[in-house]
XYZ file of N, CA, C and O in Angstrom:
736
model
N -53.077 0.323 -9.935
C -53.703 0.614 -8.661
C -52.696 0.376 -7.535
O -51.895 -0.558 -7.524
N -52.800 1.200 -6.704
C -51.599 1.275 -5.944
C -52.426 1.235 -4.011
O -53.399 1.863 -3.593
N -51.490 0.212 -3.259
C -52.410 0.662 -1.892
C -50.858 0.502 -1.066
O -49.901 -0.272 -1.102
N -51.303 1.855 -0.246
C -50.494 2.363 0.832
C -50.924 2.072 2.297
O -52.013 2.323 2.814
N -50.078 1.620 2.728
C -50.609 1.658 4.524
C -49.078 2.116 5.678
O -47.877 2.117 5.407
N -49.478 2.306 6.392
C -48.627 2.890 7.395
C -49.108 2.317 8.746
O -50.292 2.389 9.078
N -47.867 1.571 9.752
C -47.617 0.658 10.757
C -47.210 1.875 11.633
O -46.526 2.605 10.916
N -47.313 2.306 12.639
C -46.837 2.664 13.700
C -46.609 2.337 14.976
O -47.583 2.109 15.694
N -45.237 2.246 15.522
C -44.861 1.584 16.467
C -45.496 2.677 17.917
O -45.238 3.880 17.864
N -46.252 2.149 19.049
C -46.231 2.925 19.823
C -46.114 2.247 21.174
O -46.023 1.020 21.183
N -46.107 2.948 22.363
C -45.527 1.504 23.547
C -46.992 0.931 24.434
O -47.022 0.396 25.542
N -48.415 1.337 23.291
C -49.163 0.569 23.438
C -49.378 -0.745 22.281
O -50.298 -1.563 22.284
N -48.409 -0.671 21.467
C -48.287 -1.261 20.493
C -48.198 -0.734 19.215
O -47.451 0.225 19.023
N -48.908 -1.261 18.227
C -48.842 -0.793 16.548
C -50.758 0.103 16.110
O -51.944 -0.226 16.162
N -50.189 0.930 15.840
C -51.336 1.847 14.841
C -51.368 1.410 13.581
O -50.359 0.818 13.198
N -52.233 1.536 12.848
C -52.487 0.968 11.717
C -53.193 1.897 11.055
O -54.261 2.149 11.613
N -52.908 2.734 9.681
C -53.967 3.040 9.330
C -53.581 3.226 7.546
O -52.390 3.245 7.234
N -54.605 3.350 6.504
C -54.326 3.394 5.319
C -54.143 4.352 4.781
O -55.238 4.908 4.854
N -53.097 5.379 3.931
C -52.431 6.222 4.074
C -52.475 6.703 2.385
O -52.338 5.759 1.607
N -52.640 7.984 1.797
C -52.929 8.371 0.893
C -51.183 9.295 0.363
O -50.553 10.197 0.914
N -50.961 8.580 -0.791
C -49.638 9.148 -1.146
C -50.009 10.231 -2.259
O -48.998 10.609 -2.851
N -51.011 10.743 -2.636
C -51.040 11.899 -3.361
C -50.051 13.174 -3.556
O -49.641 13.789 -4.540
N -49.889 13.263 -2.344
C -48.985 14.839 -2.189
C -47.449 13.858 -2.149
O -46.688 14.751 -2.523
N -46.847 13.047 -2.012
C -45.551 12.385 -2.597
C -45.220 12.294 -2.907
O -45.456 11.168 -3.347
N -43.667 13.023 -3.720
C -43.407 12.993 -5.070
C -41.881 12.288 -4.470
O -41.273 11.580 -5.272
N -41.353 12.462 -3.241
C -39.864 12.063 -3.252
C -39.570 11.114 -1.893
O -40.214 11.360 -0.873
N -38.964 10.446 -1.898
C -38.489 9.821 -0.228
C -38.584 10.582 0.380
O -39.647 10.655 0.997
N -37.739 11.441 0.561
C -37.949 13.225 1.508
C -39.388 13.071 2.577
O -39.624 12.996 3.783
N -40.291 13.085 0.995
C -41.539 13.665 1.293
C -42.430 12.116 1.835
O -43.563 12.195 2.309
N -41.748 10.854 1.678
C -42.764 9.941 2.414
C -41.985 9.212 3.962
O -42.525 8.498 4.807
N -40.492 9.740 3.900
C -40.297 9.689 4.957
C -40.540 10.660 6.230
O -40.291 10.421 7.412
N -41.138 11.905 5.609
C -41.816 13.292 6.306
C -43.132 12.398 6.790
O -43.570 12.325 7.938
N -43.555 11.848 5.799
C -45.184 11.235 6.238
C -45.137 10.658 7.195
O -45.911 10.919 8.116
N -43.770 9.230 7.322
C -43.650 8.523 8.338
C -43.795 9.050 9.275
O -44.675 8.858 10.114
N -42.408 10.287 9.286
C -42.056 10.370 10.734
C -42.935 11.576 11.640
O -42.663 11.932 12.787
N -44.217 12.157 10.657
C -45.178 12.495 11.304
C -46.624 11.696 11.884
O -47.497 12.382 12.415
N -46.760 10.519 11.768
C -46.937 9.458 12.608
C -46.283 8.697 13.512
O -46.979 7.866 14.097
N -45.146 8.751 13.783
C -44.301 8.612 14.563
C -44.810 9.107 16.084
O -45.031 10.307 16.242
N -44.974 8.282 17.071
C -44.923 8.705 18.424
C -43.402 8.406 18.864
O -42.603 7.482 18.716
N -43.419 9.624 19.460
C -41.930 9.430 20.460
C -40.456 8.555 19.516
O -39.526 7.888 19.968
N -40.807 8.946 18.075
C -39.550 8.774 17.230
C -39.303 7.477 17.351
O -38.199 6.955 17.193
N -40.625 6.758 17.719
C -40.498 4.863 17.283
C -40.778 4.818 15.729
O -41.076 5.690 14.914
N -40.573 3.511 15.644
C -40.167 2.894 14.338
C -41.710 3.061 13.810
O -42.680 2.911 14.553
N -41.795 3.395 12.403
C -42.600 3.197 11.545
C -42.741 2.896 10.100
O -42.165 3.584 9.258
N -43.515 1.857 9.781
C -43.252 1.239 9.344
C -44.178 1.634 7.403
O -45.364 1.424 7.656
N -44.120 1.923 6.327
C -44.553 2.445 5.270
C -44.689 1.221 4.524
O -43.691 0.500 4.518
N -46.034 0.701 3.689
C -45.801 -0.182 3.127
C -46.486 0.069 1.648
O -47.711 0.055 1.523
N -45.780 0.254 0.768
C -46.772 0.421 -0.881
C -46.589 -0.959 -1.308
O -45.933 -1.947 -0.979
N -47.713 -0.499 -2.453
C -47.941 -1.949 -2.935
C -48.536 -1.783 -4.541
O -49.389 -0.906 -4.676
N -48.205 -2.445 -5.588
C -48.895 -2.090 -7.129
C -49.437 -3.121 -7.419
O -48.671 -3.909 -7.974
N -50.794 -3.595 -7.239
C -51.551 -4.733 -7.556
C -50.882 -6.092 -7.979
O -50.861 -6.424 -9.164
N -50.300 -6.921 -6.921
C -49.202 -7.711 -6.809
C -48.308 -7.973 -7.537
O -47.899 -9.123 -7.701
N -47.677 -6.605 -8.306
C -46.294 -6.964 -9.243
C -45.261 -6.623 -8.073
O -44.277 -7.288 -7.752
N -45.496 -6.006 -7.783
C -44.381 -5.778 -6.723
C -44.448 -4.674 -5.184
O -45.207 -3.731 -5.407
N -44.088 -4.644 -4.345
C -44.310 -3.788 -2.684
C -42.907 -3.419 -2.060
O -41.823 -4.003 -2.057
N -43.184 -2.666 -1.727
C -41.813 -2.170 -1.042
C -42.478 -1.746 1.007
O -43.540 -1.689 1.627
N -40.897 -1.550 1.277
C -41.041 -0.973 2.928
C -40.286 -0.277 2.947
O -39.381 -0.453 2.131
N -40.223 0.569 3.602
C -39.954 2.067 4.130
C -40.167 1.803 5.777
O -41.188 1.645 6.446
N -38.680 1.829 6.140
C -38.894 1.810 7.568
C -38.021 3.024 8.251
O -36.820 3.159 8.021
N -38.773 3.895 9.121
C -38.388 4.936 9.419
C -37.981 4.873 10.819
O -38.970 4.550 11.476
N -36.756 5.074 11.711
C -36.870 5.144 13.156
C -36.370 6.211 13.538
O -35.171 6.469 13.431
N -37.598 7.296 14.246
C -36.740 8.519 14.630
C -36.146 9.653 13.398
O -37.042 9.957 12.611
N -35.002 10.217 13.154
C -34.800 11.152 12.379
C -32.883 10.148 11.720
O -31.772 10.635 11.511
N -33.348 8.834 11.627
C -32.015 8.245 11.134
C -32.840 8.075 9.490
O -34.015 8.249 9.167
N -31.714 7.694 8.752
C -32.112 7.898 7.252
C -33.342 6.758 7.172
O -33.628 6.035 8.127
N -33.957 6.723 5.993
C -35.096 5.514 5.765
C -34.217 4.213 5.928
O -33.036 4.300 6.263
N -34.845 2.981 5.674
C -34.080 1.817 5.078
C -34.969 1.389 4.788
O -35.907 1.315 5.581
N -35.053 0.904 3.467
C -35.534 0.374 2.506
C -35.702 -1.118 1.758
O -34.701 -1.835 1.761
N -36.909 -1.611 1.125
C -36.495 -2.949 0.764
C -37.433 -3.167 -0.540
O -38.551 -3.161 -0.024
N -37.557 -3.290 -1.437
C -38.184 -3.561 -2.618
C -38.206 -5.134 -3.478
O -37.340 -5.812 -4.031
N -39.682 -5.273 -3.249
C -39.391 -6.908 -4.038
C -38.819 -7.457 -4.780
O -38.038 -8.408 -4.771
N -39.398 -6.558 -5.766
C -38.925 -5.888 -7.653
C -38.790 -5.151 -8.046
O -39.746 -4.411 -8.280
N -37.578 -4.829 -8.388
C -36.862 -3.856 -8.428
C -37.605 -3.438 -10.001
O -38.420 -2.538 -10.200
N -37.163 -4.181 -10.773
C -37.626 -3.645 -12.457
C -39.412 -3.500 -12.277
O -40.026 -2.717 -13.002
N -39.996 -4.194 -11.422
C -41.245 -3.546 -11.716
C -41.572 -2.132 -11.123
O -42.116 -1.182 -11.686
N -41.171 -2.220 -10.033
C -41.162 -0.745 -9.188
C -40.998 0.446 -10.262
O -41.878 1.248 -10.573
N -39.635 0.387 -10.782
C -39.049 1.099 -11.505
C -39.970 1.488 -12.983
O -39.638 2.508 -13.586
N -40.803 0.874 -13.376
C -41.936 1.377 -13.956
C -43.278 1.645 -13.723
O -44.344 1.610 -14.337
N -42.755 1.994 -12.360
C -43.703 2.553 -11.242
C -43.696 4.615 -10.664
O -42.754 5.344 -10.354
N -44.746 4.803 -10.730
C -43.958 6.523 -10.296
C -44.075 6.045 -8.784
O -42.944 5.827 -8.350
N -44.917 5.845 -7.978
C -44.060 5.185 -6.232
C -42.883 4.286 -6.414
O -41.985 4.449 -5.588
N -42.687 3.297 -7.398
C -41.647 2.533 -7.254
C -40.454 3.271 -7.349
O -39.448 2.679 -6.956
N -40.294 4.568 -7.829
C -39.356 5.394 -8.920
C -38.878 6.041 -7.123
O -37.730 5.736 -6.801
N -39.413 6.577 -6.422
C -39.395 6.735 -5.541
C -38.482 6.335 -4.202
O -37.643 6.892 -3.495
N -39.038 5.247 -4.263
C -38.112 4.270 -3.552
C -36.709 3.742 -4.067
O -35.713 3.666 -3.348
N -36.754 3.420 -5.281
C -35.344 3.099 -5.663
C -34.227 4.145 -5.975
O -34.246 4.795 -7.020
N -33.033 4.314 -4.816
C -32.601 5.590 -4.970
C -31.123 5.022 -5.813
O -30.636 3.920 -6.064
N -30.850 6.093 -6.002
C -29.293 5.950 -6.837
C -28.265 4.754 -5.777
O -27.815 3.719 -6.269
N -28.053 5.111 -4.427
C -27.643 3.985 -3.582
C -27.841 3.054 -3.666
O -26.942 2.221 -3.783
N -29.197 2.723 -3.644
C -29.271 1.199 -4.081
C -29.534 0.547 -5.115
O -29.766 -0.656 -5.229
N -29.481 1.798 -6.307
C -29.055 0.941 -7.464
C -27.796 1.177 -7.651
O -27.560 1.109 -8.857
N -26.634 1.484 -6.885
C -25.320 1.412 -7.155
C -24.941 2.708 -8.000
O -23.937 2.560 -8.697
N -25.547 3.915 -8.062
C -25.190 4.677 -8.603
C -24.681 6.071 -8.658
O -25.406 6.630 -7.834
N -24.034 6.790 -9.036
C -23.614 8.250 -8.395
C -24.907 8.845 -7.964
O -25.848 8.818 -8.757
N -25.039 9.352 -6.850
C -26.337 10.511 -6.285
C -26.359 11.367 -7.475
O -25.309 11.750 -7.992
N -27.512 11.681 -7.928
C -27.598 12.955 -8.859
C -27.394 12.541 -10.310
O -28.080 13.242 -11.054
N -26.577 11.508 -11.031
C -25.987 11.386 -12.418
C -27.144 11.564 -13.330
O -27.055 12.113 -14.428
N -28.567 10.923 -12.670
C -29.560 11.168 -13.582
C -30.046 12.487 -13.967
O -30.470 12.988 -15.008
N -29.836 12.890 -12.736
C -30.610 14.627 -12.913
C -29.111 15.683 -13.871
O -29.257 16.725 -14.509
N -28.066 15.058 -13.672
C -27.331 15.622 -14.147
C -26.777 15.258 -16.203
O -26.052 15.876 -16.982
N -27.628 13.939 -16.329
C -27.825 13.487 -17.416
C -28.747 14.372 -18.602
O -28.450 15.025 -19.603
N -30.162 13.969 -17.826
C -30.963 14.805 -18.353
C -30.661 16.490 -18.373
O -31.317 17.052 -19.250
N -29.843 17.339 -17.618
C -29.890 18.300 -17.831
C -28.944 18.431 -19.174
O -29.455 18.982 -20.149
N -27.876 18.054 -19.250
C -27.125 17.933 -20.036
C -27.776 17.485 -21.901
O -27.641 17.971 -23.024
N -28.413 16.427 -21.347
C -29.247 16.596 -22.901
C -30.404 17.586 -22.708
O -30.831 17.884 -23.824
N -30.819 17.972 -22.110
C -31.840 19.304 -22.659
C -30.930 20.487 -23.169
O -31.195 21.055 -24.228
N -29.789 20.863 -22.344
C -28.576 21.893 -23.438
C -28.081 21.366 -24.616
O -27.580 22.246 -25.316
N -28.035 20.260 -25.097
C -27.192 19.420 -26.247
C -28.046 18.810 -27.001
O -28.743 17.916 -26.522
N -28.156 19.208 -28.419
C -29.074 18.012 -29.303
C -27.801 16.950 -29.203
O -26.613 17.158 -29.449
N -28.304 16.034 -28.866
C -27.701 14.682 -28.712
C -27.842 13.490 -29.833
O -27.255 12.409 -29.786
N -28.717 13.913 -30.814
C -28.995 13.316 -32.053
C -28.130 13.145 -33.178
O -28.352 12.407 -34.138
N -26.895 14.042 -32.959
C -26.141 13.903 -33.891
C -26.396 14.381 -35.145
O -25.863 13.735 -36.047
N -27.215 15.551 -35.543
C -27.535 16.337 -36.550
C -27.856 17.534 -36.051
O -28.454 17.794 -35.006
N -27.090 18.781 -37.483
C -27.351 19.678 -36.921
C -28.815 20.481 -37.531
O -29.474 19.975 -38.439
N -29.120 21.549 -36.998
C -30.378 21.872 -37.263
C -30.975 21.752 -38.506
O -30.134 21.965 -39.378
N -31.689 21.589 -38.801
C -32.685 21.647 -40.087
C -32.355 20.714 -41.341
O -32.555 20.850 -42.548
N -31.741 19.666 -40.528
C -31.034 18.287 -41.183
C -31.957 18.011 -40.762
O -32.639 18.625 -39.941
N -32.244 16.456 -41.548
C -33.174 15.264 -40.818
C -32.631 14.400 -40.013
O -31.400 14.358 -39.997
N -33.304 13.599 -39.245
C -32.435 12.821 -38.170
C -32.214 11.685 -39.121
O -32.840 11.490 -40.163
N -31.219 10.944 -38.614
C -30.536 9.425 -39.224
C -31.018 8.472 -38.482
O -31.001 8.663 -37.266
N -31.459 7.463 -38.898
C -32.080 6.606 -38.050
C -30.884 5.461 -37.963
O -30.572 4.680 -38.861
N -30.269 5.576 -36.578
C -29.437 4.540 -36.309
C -29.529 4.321 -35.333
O -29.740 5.264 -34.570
N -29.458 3.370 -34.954
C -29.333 2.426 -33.417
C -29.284 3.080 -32.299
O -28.145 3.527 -32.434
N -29.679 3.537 -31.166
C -29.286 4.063 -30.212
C -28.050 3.127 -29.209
O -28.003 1.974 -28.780
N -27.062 4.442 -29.128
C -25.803 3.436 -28.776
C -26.241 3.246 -26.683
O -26.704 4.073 -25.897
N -25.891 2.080 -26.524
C -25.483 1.768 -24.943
C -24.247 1.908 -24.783
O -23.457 1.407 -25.582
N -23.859 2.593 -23.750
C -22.367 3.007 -23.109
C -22.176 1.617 -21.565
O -22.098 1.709 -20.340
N -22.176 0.718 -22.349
C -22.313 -0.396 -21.068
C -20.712 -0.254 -20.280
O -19.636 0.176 -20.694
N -21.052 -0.710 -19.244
C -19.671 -0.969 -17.775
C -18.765 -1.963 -18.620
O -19.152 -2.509 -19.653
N -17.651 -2.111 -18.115
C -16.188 -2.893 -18.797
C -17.341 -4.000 -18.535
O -17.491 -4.467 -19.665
N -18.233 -4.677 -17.685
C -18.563 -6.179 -17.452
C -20.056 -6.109 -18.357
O -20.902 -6.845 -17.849
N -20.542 -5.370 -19.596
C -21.366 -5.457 -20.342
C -22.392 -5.544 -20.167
O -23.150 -6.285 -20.793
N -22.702 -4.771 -19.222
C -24.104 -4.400 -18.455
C -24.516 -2.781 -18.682
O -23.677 -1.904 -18.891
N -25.431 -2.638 -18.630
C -26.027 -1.111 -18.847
C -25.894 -0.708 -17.523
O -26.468 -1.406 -16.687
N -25.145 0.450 -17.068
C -25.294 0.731 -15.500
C -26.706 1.454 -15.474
O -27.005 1.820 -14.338
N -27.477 1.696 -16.273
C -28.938 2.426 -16.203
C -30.276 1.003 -16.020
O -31.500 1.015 -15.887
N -29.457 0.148 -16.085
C -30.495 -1.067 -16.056
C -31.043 -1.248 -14.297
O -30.433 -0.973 -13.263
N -32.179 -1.717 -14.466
C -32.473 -1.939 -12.746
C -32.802 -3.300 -12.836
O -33.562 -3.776 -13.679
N -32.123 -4.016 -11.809
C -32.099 -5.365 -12.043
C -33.351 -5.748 -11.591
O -34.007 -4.982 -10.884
N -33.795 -6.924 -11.938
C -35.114 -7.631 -11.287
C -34.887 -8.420 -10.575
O -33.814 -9.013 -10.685
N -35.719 -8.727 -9.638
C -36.089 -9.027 -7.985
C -35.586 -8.526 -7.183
O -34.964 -7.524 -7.533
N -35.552 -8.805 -6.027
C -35.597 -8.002 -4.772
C -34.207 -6.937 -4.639
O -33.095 -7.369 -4.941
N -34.399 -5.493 -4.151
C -33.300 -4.684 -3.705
C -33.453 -4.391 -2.294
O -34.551 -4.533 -1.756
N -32.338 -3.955 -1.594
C -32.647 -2.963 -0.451
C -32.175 -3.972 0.439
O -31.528 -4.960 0.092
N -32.543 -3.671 1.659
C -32.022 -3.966 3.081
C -33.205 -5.242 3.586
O -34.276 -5.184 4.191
N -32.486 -6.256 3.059
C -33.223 -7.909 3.623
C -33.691 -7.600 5.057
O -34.879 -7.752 5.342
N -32.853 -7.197 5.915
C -32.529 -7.307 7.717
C -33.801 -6.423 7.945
O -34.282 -6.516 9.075
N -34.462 -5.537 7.022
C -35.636 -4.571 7.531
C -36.316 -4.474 8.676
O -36.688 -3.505 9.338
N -36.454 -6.016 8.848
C -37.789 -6.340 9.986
C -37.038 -7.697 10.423
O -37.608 -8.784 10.523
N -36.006 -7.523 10.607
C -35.612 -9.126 11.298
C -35.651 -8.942 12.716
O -35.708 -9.864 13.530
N -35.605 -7.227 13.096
C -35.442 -7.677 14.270
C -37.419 -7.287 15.100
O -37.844 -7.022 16.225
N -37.869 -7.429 14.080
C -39.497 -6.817 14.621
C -39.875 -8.186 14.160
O -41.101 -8.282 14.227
N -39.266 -9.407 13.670
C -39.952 -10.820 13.484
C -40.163 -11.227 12.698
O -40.591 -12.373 12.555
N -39.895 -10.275 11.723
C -39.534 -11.253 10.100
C -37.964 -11.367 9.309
O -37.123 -10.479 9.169
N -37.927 -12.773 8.869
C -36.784 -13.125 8.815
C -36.573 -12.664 7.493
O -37.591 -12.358 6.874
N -35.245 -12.519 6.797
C -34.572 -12.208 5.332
C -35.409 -13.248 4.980
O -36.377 -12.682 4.473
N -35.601 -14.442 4.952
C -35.725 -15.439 4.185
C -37.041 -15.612 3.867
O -37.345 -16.216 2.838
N -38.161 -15.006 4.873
C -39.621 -14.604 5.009
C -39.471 -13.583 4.187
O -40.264 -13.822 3.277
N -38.887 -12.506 3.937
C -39.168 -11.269 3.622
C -38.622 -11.710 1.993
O -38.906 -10.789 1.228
N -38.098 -12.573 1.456
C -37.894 -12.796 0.277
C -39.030 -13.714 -0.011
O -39.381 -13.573 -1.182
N -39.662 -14.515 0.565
C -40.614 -14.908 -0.166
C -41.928 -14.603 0.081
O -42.788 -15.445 -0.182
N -42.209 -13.596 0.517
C -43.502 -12.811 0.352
C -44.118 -12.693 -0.848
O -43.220 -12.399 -1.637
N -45.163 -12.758 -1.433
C -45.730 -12.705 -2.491
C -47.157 -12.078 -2.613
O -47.134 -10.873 -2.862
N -48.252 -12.579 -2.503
C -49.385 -12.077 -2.332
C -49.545 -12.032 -0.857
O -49.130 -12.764 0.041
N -50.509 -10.598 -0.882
C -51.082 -11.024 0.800
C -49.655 -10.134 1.600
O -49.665 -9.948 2.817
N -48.788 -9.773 0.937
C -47.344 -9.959 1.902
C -47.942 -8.274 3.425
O -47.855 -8.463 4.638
N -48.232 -7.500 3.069
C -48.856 -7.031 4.354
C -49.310 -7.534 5.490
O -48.952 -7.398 6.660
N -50.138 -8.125 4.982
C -51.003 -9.210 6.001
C -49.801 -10.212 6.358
O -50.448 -11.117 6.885
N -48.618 -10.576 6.400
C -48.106 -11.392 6.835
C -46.886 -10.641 7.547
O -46.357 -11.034 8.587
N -46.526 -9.518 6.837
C -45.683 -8.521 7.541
C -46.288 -7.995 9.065
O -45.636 -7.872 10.102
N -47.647 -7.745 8.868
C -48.209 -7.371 10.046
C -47.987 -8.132 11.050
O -47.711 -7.880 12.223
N -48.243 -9.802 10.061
C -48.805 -10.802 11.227
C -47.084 -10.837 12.385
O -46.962 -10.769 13.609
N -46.267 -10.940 11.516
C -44.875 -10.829 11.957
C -44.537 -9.931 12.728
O -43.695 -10.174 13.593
N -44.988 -8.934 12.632
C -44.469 -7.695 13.575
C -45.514 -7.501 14.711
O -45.417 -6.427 15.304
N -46.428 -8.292 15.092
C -47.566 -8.016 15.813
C -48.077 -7.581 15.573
O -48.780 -7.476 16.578
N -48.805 -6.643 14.371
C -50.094 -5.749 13.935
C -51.435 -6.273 13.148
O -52.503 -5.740 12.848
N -50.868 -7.562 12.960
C -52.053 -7.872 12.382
C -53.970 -7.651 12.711
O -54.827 -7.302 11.899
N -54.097 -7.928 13.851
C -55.146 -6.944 14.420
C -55.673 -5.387 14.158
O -56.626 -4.709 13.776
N -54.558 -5.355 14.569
C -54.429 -3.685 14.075
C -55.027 -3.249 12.749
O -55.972 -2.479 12.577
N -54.285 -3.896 11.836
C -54.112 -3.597 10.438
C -55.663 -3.959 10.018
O -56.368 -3.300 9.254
N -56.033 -5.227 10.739
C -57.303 -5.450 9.913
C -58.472 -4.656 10.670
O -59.489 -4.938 10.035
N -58.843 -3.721 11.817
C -59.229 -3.004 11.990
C -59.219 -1.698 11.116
O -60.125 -0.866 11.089
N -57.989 -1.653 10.372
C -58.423 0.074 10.201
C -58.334 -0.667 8.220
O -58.333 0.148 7.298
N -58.297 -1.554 8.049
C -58.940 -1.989 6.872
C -60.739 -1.807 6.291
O -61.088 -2.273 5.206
């Protein structure tokens, strides 16, 4: 179960309202969402959430790229919103290698037998980094940009220990808390 809400900065203050990611399949498409709540290309603020394994933010200002922050990273990542948010950048990785992975094995049986052989059941090999790590691994706990909201009133050090509730305290931090629990 997944709950979405969306913060909007306006210079009567923050809008608040709960926000349906159905039609979302890419950042693209939820930073489009943002920045069509957006008054006058102020900051807005995206918050998902997967029944407290893990939440991310999406903070949009104007037409500059997202910046991003994710609790948990490995839970996200077995998330289709979490999948979303975690882009090749901030898992350290070439833009594209995945899409260019998978295409590559849909042209190539990659099994190592040729047709109308049976498969061999052996180990699937890892191609780990010289430092013996899987570069396909997504590490667990927090990714992304700590500073998100430091300067709207929450500190790195707040924003790492958020846990349950962490909306409601993000709000309370940025001034929306009112807000937020109105359109709750």
């Amino acid at each position: 179960m997944y709950f979405a809400a969306l913060l909007a900065r306006t210079e009567d203050g923050w809008e608040a309202s709960d926000t349906e990611l159905d039609d979302v399949e890419t950042l693209s498409d939820l930073t489009d969402l943002a920045r069509e709540a957006s008054v006058d290309e102020d900051t807005v603020l995206v918050y998902i959430e997967q029944e407290d394994a893990w939440f991310g933010v999406v903070r949009v200002d104007g037409e500059e790229d997202p910046r991003i922050y994710v609790s948990d990273a490995s839970a996200a990542a077995r998330s289709s919103y979490g999948e979303i948010l975690l882009t090749d950048e901030m898992l350290g990785r070439e833009p594209g290698a995945e899409d260019e992975i998978a295409a590559l094995e849909e042209l190539v049986d990659l099994d190592g037998t040729e047709d109308g052989e049976p498969e061999r059941s052996a180990p699937a090999a890892v191609d780990p980094d010289e430092d013996g790590t899987d570069p396909d691994t997504v590490p667990a706990g927090p990714i992304g940009e700590l500073g998100i909201l430091t300067d709207l009133g929450m500190s790195e050090k707040e924003l790492l220990t958020l846990q349950t509730d962490a909306l409601s305290e993000i709000a309370e931090a940025v001034g929306a808390a009112e807000v937020l629990e109105s359109a709750r």
